[in-house]
CSV table of C-alpha atoms in Angstrom, one decimal:
chain,number,residue,atom,x,y,z
A,1,HIS,CA,-15.0,-1.5,17.5
A,2,PRO,CA,-14.5,-0.6,14.0
A,3,GLU,CA,-12.9,2.4,13.4
A,4,GLU,CA,-11.9,5.0,11.1
A,5,ILE,CA,-8.8,7.2,10.3
A,6,LYS,CA,-9.9,10.8,10.3
A,7,GLY,CA,-6.6,13.0,9.4
A,8,ASP,CA,-4.1,11.4,12.3
A,9,ARG,CA,-6.6,10.5,14.5
A,10,TRP,CA,-9.0,7.4,14.8
A,11,GLU,CA,-12.0,8.3,15.8
A,12,TYR,CA,-15.1,5.3,16.2
A,13,SER,CA,-17.0,5.2,13.5
A,14,GLY,CA,-20.1,2.2,14.4
A,15,ALA,CA,-19.3,1.0,11.0
A,16,SER,CA,-18.0,-2.5,9.6
A,17,LYS,CA,-19.5,-4.4,12.2
A,18,ILE,CA,-17.7,-7.9,12.3
A,19,GLY,CA,-20.1,-10.8,12.3
A,20,MET,CA,-18.9,-13.2,14.8
A,21,GLU,CA,-19.9,-14.9,17.6
A,22,GLY,CA,-19.0,-12.5,20.7
A,23,GLY,CA,-18.5,-9.8,17.8
A,24,LYS,CA,-14.4,-10.2,18.7
A,25,VAL,CA,-11.9,-12.1,16.1
A,26,THR,CA,-10.3,-14.6,17.8
A,27,VAL,CA,-7.7,-17.7,17.4
A,28,GLY,CA,-10.4,-19.9,17.4
A,29,ASN,CA,-13.3,-18.3,14.9
A,30,HIS,CA,-11.2,-16.2,12.9
A,31,GLN,CA,-9.3,-18.9,10.6
A,32,GLY,CA,-11.5,-19.6,7.7
A,33,SER,CA,-13.4,-16.5,8.0
A,34,ASP,CA,-15.0,-13.6,6.3
A,35,VAL,CA,-12.3,-11.5,8.0
A,36,TRP,CA,-9.7,-13.7,7.6
A,37,ARG,CA,-10.4,-14.0,3.6
A,38,LYS,CA,-10.7,-10.0,3.2
A,39,GLN,CA,-7.5,-9.9,5.4
A,40,ALA,CA,-5.9,-12.4,3.2
A,41,GLN,CA,-7.4,-10.3,-0.1
A,42,LEU,CA,-5.8,-7.2,1.7
A,43,GLY,CA,-2.1,-8.6,1.7
A,44,GLN,CA,-2.4,-9.4,-1.7
A,45,ILE,CA,-3.5,-6.2,-2.8
A,46,VAL,CA,-0.7,-4.8,-0.8
A,47,GLU,CA,1.8,-7.2,-2.8
A,48,MET,CA,0.1,-5.7,-6.2
A,49,ILE,CA,0.7,-2.1,-5.1
A,50,HIS,CA,4.4,-2.8,-4.0
A,51,VAL,CA,5.3,-4.7,-6.9
A,52,ALA,CA,3.5,-2.1,-9.2
A,53,SER,CA,5.9,0.3,-7.7
A,54,LEU,CA,8.8,-0.6,-7.8
A,55,ILE,CA,8.4,-1.4,-11.6
A,56,HIS,CA,7.8,2.3,-12.2
A,57,ASP,CA,10.7,3.3,-10.0
A,58,ASP,CA,12.9,1.0,-11.7
A,59,VAL,CA,11.3,3.1,-15.1
A,60,LEU,CA,11.9,6.5,-13.6
A,61,ASP,CA,15.4,5.5,-11.9
A,62,GLU,CA,16.5,4.0,-15.1
A,63,ALA,CA,17.3,0.6,-13.3
A,64,ASP,CA,18.7,-2.5,-15.1
A,65,THR,CA,17.7,-4.7,-12.0
A,66,ARG,CA,15.3,-5.9,-9.9
A,67,ARG,CA,15.0,-8.5,-7.5
A,68,GLY,CA,18.6,-10.4,-8.6
A,69,GLY,CA,17.1,-9.8,-12.2
A,70,GLU,CA,16.5,-8.2,-15.2
A,71,ALA,CA,13.9,-5.1,-14.4
A,72,VAL,CA,10.8,-5.4,-16.3
A,73,HIS,CA,11.4,-2.0,-18.7
A,74,LYS,CA,15.2,-3.5,-19.5
A,75,LEU,CA,12.9,-7.2,-20.5
A,76,TYR,CA,11.0,-5.5,-22.7
A,77,SER,CA,10.1,-1.4,-22.7
A,78,ASN,CA,9.7,1.5,-20.8
A,79,LYS,CA,6.0,1.6,-22.2
A,80,VAL,CA,5.5,-2.0,-21.4
A,81,ALA,CA,6.9,-1.6,-18.0
A,82,VAL,CA,4.5,1.5,-17.2
A,83,LEU,CA,1.4,-0.3,-18.8
A,84,ALA,CA,2.8,-3.2,-16.5
A,85,GLY,CA,2.3,-1.0,-13.4
A,86,ASP,CA,-0.6,0.8,-13.9
A,87,TYR,CA,-2.3,-2.6,-14.7
A,88,LEU,CA,-1.8,-3.7,-11.5
A,89,LEU,CA,-2.8,-0.4,-10.1
A,90,ALA,CA,-6.1,-1.2,-11.5
A,91,ARG,CA,-6.4,-4.5,-11.0
A,92,ALA,CA,-5.7,-3.5,-7.1
A,93,SER,CA,-8.1,-0.9,-7.1
A,94,VAL,CA,-10.5,-3.1,-8.0
A,95,LEU,CA,-10.3,-5.8,-5.4
A,96,LEU,CA,-9.8,-3.1,-2.4
A,97,ALA,CA,-13.5,-2.2,-3.5
A,98,ARG,CA,-14.5,-5.4,-3.6
A,99,LEU,CA,-13.7,-5.1,0.3
A,100,GLU,CA,-16.2,-3.2,0.4
A,101,ASN,CA,-15.0,-1.5,3.4
A,102,THR,CA,-15.3,2.6,2.4
A,103,ALA,CA,-12.3,3.2,5.9
A,104,VAL,CA,-10.2,0.7,4.4
A,105,VAL,CA,-10.1,1.9,0.9
A,106,GLN,CA,-9.7,5.7,1.7
A,107,ILE,CA,-6.4,4.6,4.1
A,108,MET,CA,-5.3,2.5,1.4
A,109,ALA,CA,-5.7,5.8,-1.4
A,110,THR,CA,-3.8,7.8,1.6
A,111,ALA,CA,-1.0,5.1,0.8
A,112,LEU,CA,-1.0,5.4,-3.4
A,113,GLU,CA,-1.2,8.7,-2.7
A,114,SER,CA,2.2,8.5,-0.2
A,115,LEU,CA,3.8,6.7,-2.9
A,116,VAL,CA,3.8,8.9,-5.4
A,117,ALA,CA,4.6,12.1,-2.7
A,118,GLY,CA,7.6,9.7,-2.3
A,119,GLU,CA,8.7,9.7,-6.0
A,120,ILE,CA,7.9,13.2,-6.6
A,121,MET,CA,10.0,14.1,-3.3
A,122,GLN,CA,13.3,11.9,-4.5
A,123,LEU,CA,12.9,13.1,-7.9
A,124,LYS,CA,12.9,17.0,-6.8
A,125,SER,CA,15.7,16.4,-4.7
A,126,SER,CA,19.1,17.6,-5.1
A,127,PRO,CA,22.1,14.6,-5.0
A,128,ASP,CA,23.1,16.1,-1.9
A,129,GLU,CA,20.1,16.0,-0.8
A,130,LEU,CA,19.6,12.5,-1.4
A,131,LEU,CA,22.5,11.6,1.0
A,132,GLN,CA,21.3,13.1,4.6
A,133,MET,CA,20.5,10.6,6.2
A,134,GLU,CA,16.9,12.9,7.3
A,135,SER,CA,16.4,13.4,3.8
A,136,TYR,CA,16.7,9.8,3.3
A,137,LEU,CA,14.1,8.2,6.1
A,138,ARG,CA,11.5,10.9,5.0
A,139,LYS,CA,11.6,9.7,0.8
A,140,SER,CA,11.6,5.5,2.6
A,141,TYR,CA,8.7,6.5,4.3
A,142,TYR,CA,7.1,7.6,1.4
A,143,LYS,CA,8.0,5.2,-0.4
A,144,THR,CA,7.8,2.2,1.4
A,145,ALA,CA,6.9,1.9,5.3
A,146,SER,CA,3.8,4.2,4.1
A,147,LEU,CA,2.9,1.4,2.6
A,148,ILE,CA,3.2,-1.1,5.3
A,149,CYS,CA,1.9,1.3,7.8
A,150,TYR,CA,-1.5,2.1,5.9
A,151,ALA,CA,-1.7,-1.8,5.1
A,152,CYS,CA,-1.4,-2.3,9.7
A,153,ARG,CA,-4.0,0.2,10.0
A,154,SER,CA,-6.3,-1.1,6.9
A,155,VAL,CA,-5.4,-5.2,8.6
A,156,ALA,CA,-6.6,-4.0,12.1
A,157,LEU,CA,-10.2,-2.3,10.7
A,158,LEU,CA,-11.1,-5.7,8.7
A,159,GLY,CA,-10.4,-7.3,11.9
A,160,GLY,CA,-13.0,-4.9,13.9
A,161,HIS,CA,-10.0,-2.8,15.9
């Protein structure tokens, strides 16, 4: 059954009925389906959000490189990098809305909120706090793992689970 998240609990909402034979996604009916297309689009949206967060993070951390190449703000400027990240987030938001699934939009909005909370957490932490394992894991969850977690929840919702 389709579900939506309410706080930290999953509850059946009755929304987003799957228009497939038997109402279930199977190997036989999934590839090429509307569900398949929306899940693939969500994957692209998540990558756009992730790249935007990395561009912004490099500006804040004054990093010289990213993934073996020069960071965007080093190639151009801080202003261009921030605007590029903002543009990716704006496009991701538009594409997310086009999925026409309110529960998924809510979940992914929470993912964006977590990314920002992680960055704020990092900025507010002292250098000693940043070296503590618990602090590192919490920051890493908010800045990266939460995005993947919320993306997985969203893919499951789009699949009717």
